[in-house]
Short mmCIF file of C-alpha atoms and ligand atoms in Angstrom, two decimals:
data_model
loop_
_atom_site.label_atom_id
_atom_site.label_comp_id
_atom_site.label_asym_id
_atom_site.label_seq_id
_atom_site.Cartn_x
_atom_site.Cartn_y
_atom_site.Cartn_z
CA MET A 1 -0.30 -0.24 -0.04
CA SER A 2 1.47 2.89 -1.05
CA GLN A 3 0.02 6.51 -1.04
CA LEU A 4 0.04 9.57 -3.95
CA GLU A 5 1.64 12.14 -3.31
CA ILE A 6 -0.47 15.00 -5.69
CA HIS A 7 0.36 18.43 -6.84
CA GLN A 8 -2.26 21.00 -8.58
CA ILE A 9 -0.25 22.52 -11.37
CA PRO A 10 -3.77 25.38 -13.57
CA VAL A 11 -2.68 25.57 -17.12
CA LEU A 12 -4.58 27.99 -19.27
CA SER A 13 -7.51 29.55 -18.44
CA ASP A 14 -9.32 27.04 -16.41
CA ASN A 15 -7.82 23.34 -16.66
CA TYR A 16 -5.70 21.41 -13.82
CA VAL A 17 -2.81 19.18 -15.33
CA TYR A 18 -1.80 17.02 -11.95
CA LEU A 19 1.45 15.42 -10.27
CA ALA A 20 1.44 12.40 -8.75
CA ARG A 21 4.48 10.86 -7.26
CA ASP A 22 4.57 7.39 -5.37
CA THR A 23 6.21 7.99 -1.73
CA ALA A 24 7.63 4.52 -1.71
CA THR A 25 9.52 4.90 -5.57
CA GLY A 26 9.89 8.07 -6.13
CA ALA A 27 7.46 7.11 -9.69
CA CYS A 28 5.41 10.04 -11.06
CA ALA A 29 2.79 10.56 -13.18
CA VAL A 30 1.28 13.77 -14.94
CA VAL A 31 -1.76 13.81 -15.24
CA ASP A 32 -3.40 14.95 -18.52
CA PRO A 33 -0.56 17.46 -19.63
CA ALA A 34 -2.62 20.32 -21.53
CA VAL A 35 0.79 22.04 -22.02
CA ALA A 36 4.24 20.97 -20.97
CA ASP A 37 6.95 24.03 -20.41
CA PRO A 38 4.90 24.78 -16.80
CA VAL A 39 4.50 21.57 -16.00
CA LEU A 40 8.78 21.29 -16.69
CA GLU A 41 9.19 23.24 -14.61
CA GLU A 42 6.94 23.04 -10.90
CA ALA A 43 7.89 18.90 -11.72
CA ALA A 44 10.99 20.86 -10.60
CA ARG A 45 11.28 23.15 -8.32
CA LEU A 46 9.38 20.68 -6.98
CA GLY A 47 13.03 18.20 -7.38
CA TRP A 48 9.78 15.48 -8.52
CA ARG A 49 11.28 13.48 -11.86
CA ILE A 50 8.61 13.11 -14.19
CA THR A 51 8.31 9.05 -15.65
CA HIS A 52 5.35 8.48 -16.43
CA ILE A 53 2.41 10.14 -17.63
CA LEU A 54 -1.20 9.15 -17.53
CA ASN A 55 -3.47 10.30 -20.31
CA THR A 56 -7.85 10.36 -19.94
CA HIS A 57 -9.00 11.60 -23.24
CA HIS A 58 -7.56 12.43 -26.94
CA HIS A 59 -8.46 15.79 -26.79
CA GLY A 60 -6.04 18.57 -26.96
CA ASP A 61 -5.96 20.36 -23.72
CA HIS A 62 -5.49 16.98 -22.06
CA VAL A 63 -2.70 16.03 -24.47
CA GLY A 64 -1.09 18.71 -25.51
CA GLY A 65 2.17 18.63 -23.28
CA ASN A 66 2.64 14.27 -24.62
CA ARG A 67 4.98 14.66 -26.87
CA ALA A 68 7.03 17.32 -25.51
CA ILE A 69 7.13 16.24 -22.39
CA GLN A 70 7.98 13.03 -23.58
CA ALA A 71 11.16 14.41 -24.38
CA ALA A 72 12.81 16.24 -21.95
CA THR A 73 12.22 13.18 -19.90
CA GLY A 74 12.24 9.76 -21.63
CA CYS A 75 9.04 9.15 -19.75
CA THR A 76 6.29 6.29 -20.58
CA ILE A 77 3.18 7.63 -22.31
CA VAL A 78 -0.53 5.69 -21.08
CA GLY A 79 -3.98 6.32 -21.71
CA PRO A 80 -6.56 4.86 -23.31
CA LYS A 81 -6.36 1.78 -25.54
CA ALA A 82 -9.85 2.73 -27.76
CA ASP A 83 -8.82 5.72 -28.11
CA ARG A 84 -4.71 4.69 -28.87
CA ALA A 85 -4.01 6.54 -32.43
CA ARG A 86 -5.22 9.98 -31.77
CA ILE A 87 -3.08 9.34 -28.09
CA PRO A 88 0.44 11.16 -29.08
CA GLY A 89 3.34 9.06 -27.72
CA ILE A 90 0.61 6.15 -26.44
CA GLU A 91 3.39 3.32 -25.33
CA VAL A 92 0.79 1.19 -22.97
CA GLU A 93 -2.57 0.64 -23.51
CA VAL A 94 -4.54 0.25 -20.59
CA ASP A 95 -9.18 -0.90 -20.25
CA ASP A 96 -11.85 -1.32 -18.08
CA GLY A 97 -10.55 -3.11 -16.10
CA ASP A 98 -6.43 -3.37 -15.83
CA ARG A 99 -5.26 -2.65 -12.66
CA TYR A 100 -1.67 0.08 -13.79
CA ALA A 101 1.20 0.31 -11.09
CA LEU A 102 2.81 3.79 -11.00
CA GLY A 103 5.19 2.28 -8.73
CA GLU A 104 4.00 1.15 -5.58
CA ALA A 105 0.64 3.03 -6.48
CA VAL A 106 -1.61 0.60 -8.04
CA ALA A 107 -4.45 2.13 -10.08
CA GLU A 108 -8.28 1.16 -11.31
CA VAL A 109 -8.97 2.48 -14.62
CA PHE A 110 -12.29 2.85 -15.94
CA PHE A 111 -14.03 2.62 -19.07
CA VAL A 112 -16.74 6.25 -18.67
CA PRO A 113 -17.01 6.84 -22.73
CA GLY A 114 -19.79 10.45 -23.25
CA HIS A 115 -17.94 13.51 -22.87
CA THR A 116 -15.76 11.01 -25.96
CA ARG A 117 -15.90 7.64 -26.92
CA GLY A 118 -12.79 6.88 -25.14
CA HIS A 119 -12.55 8.36 -22.27
CA ILE A 120 -11.15 6.14 -19.62
CA ALA A 121 -10.18 7.32 -15.95
CA TYR A 122 -7.92 6.62 -12.58
CA TRP A 123 -8.93 5.21 -9.58
CA PHE A 124 -6.49 5.52 -6.90
CA PRO A 125 -8.05 3.67 -4.07
CA ASP A 126 -4.55 3.32 -1.41
CA SER A 127 -4.64 7.40 -2.09
CA HIS A 128 -8.49 7.38 -2.31
CA ALA A 129 -8.09 9.67 -5.16
CA LEU A 130 -9.69 9.88 -9.59
CA PHE A 131 -7.99 11.17 -11.54
CA CYS A 132 -11.67 11.73 -13.82
CA GLY A 133 -10.79 14.25 -16.51
CA ASP A 134 -13.92 15.85 -18.79
CA THR A 135 -16.31 12.78 -17.12
CA LEU A 136 -17.02 13.88 -14.04
CA PHE A 137 -17.12 17.75 -12.85
CA ALA A 138 -17.54 19.12 -9.38
CA LEU A 139 -21.19 20.19 -9.67
CA GLY A 140 -21.22 18.42 -13.59
CA CYS A 141 -19.94 16.45 -16.21
CA GLY A 142 -17.97 16.13 -19.59
CA ARG A 143 -20.17 17.36 -21.88
CA LEU A 144 -21.85 14.99 -24.46
CA PHE A 145 -18.97 15.16 -27.59
CA GLU A 146 -19.35 11.49 -29.08
CA GLY A 147 -21.22 9.19 -27.10
CA THR A 148 -25.44 9.13 -25.81
CA PRO A 149 -26.88 10.15 -23.09
CA GLY A 150 -27.63 6.54 -21.56
CA GLN A 151 -23.42 5.85 -22.01
CA MET A 152 -22.34 8.48 -19.67
CA TRP A 153 -25.11 8.01 -17.27
CA HIS A 154 -23.68 4.43 -17.15
CA SER A 155 -20.14 5.70 -16.93
CA LEU A 156 -20.94 8.26 -14.08
CA SER A 157 -23.05 5.53 -12.76
CA LYS A 158 -19.20 3.89 -11.97
CA LEU A 159 -17.47 6.58 -10.19
CA ARG A 160 -20.10 7.37 -8.77
CA ALA A 161 -20.45 3.95 -6.89
CA LEU A 162 -16.47 4.84 -5.34
CA PRO A 163 -16.11 5.54 -1.74
CA GLU A 164 -17.70 8.02 -0.36
CA ASP A 165 -14.45 9.82 0.32
CA THR A 166 -12.58 9.24 -2.93
CA ARG A 167 -11.56 12.42 -3.75
CA VAL A 168 -12.64 13.96 -7.47
CA TYR A 169 -9.26 15.19 -8.84
CA CYS A 170 -10.97 16.41 -12.61
CA ALA A 171 -9.15 18.74 -15.15
CA HIS A 172 -11.73 21.98 -14.58
CA GLU A 173 -12.29 24.57 -12.40
CA TYR A 174 -15.89 24.53 -14.22
CA THR A 175 -17.39 24.73 -10.72
CA GLN A 176 -18.76 28.11 -9.90
CA ALA A 177 -20.78 27.92 -13.20
CA ASN A 178 -22.24 24.31 -12.55
CA ALA A 179 -22.82 25.26 -9.57
CA ARG A 180 -25.40 27.63 -11.71
CA PHE A 181 -27.12 25.33 -13.44
CA ALA A 182 -27.22 22.86 -10.36
CA LEU A 183 -29.50 24.89 -8.57
CA SER A 184 -31.85 25.89 -12.08
CA VAL A 185 -32.23 22.01 -11.64
CA ASP A 186 -31.96 21.39 -8.54
CA PRO A 187 -33.19 24.41 -5.85
CA ASP A 188 -34.47 22.88 -2.40
CA ASN A 189 -31.23 20.59 -2.89
CA ALA A 190 -30.20 22.77 1.38
CA ALA A 191 -26.45 21.00 0.06
CA LEU A 192 -26.70 22.24 -2.74
CA ARG A 193 -26.80 26.07 -2.14
CA GLU A 194 -24.82 25.55 1.17
CA ARG A 195 -22.08 24.58 -1.53
CA ALA A 196 -22.62 27.44 -3.95
CA LYS A 197 -21.88 29.64 -1.19
CA ASP A 198 -18.72 28.04 -0.14
CA ILE A 199 -17.53 27.66 -3.79
CA ASP A 200 -18.12 31.50 -4.60
CA LEU A 201 -16.03 32.27 -1.29
CA ALA A 202 -13.39 30.01 -2.78
CA ARG A 203 -13.52 31.69 -5.87
CA ALA A 204 -13.42 35.26 -4.65
CA ARG A 205 -10.55 34.55 -2.16
CA GLY A 206 -9.02 32.92 -5.99
CA GLU A 207 -8.52 29.44 -4.73
CA PRO A 208 -9.77 25.32 -6.37
CA THR A 209 -12.96 24.29 -5.95
CA VAL A 210 -10.99 21.46 -7.19
CA PRO A 211 -10.56 18.67 -5.93
CA SER A 212 -13.92 17.21 -4.31
CA THR A 213 -15.29 14.49 -2.89
CA LEU A 214 -17.55 12.02 -3.76
CA GLY A 215 -19.43 12.37 -1.15
CA LEU A 216 -19.94 15.64 -1.74
CA GLU A 217 -20.79 15.26 -5.70
CA ARG A 218 -23.89 12.64 -4.66
CA ARG A 219 -25.33 14.48 -2.84
CA THR A 220 -25.42 17.50 -4.98
CA ASN A 221 -24.40 17.16 -8.22
CA PRO A 222 -27.40 16.56 -10.67
CA PHE A 223 -25.66 14.68 -13.57
CA LEU A 224 -24.75 12.16 -10.58
CA ARG A 225 -28.68 11.93 -9.46
CA ALA A 226 -31.43 11.47 -12.19
CA ASP A 227 -32.40 8.04 -10.07
CA ASP A 228 -33.61 10.43 -8.06
CA PRO A 229 -37.01 11.57 -7.70
CA GLY A 230 -36.89 14.60 -6.70
CA LEU A 231 -35.40 15.99 -9.60
CA ALA A 232 -37.11 14.00 -12.07
CA ALA A 233 -39.16 15.98 -10.59
CA ALA A 234 -38.10 18.75 -10.44
CA VAL A 235 -37.86 18.44 -14.28
CA ALA A 236 -41.05 17.36 -15.24
CA LEU A 237 -40.14 12.94 -15.76
CA SER A 238 -41.61 12.02 -12.56
CA GLY A 239 -41.60 8.16 -13.22
CA ALA A 240 -38.80 8.33 -15.99
CA ALA A 241 -36.04 6.13 -16.69
CA PRO A 242 -32.53 7.86 -15.16
CA GLU A 243 -30.62 7.60 -18.75
CA GLN A 244 -34.05 10.06 -20.20
CA VAL A 245 -33.86 12.26 -16.63
CA PHE A 246 -29.73 12.73 -17.46
CA ALA A 247 -30.57 13.19 -20.98
CA GLU A 248 -33.06 16.20 -19.57
CA VAL A 249 -30.96 17.94 -17.78
CA ARG A 250 -27.64 17.47 -20.32
CA HIS A 251 -29.61 18.92 -22.73
CA ARG A 252 -30.15 22.38 -20.07
CA LYS A 253 -26.80 22.86 -19.31
CA ASP A 254 -26.11 22.66 -22.87
CA VAL A 255 -28.43 25.52 -23.21
CA PHE A 256 -28.24 26.88 -20.23
ZN1 ZN B 301 -12.12 16.25 -23.28
FE1 FE B 302 -10.81 19.23 -21.43
#
């Protein structure tokens, strides 16, 4: 059992890149490097030697730094098997149910299509850490660029089943805008109203709202609550299947 030390690097307008270092061996992964230079500089400042890149999906703001970081460090690039043709420099392909060892810290891989057709997430159970890219956001979920609402609901349901204390390391700071939308579909949720206030205060202080925890997401994120009768009623779909409620909530967010 080995713990990860995790360092968060804000880049571009609202992306988060993570450095995750196995304390037992010093193996260090960059999760979804949107860019290279700020990541290399931050690793140097911390004295961490980058040995791996873990990609969740092929979008440019998640793989843009792959080649330059690989050239600078000789690191191994790990990514989704279903998307091997779209991940620059991929060397290790992983798929649903695989385990991948970063030193002595072991990740379990989930296939979570919806945002893209090849999207995966990495869960490090001993570190209570989930790297979920653009599938699950704090109070939101990724847009359905390549998948159906049914697929995304199934993907989110897998992540929702992880332990309450799992920290959700998502790839964007979208939380404040997500909160405004969440309140529009779930206005009577006291936990959500409380959280929205905390988010406003954190952002006013210039602090990140990520990572969140899965327990908090379960109670407040409308995209994890499509099987809640109250939410179904709020979008005029009482008695409908969760996939349908999810599709309606996602549609409303797309046009919000
Ligand atoms: Zn994306
Ligand atoms: Fe993204």
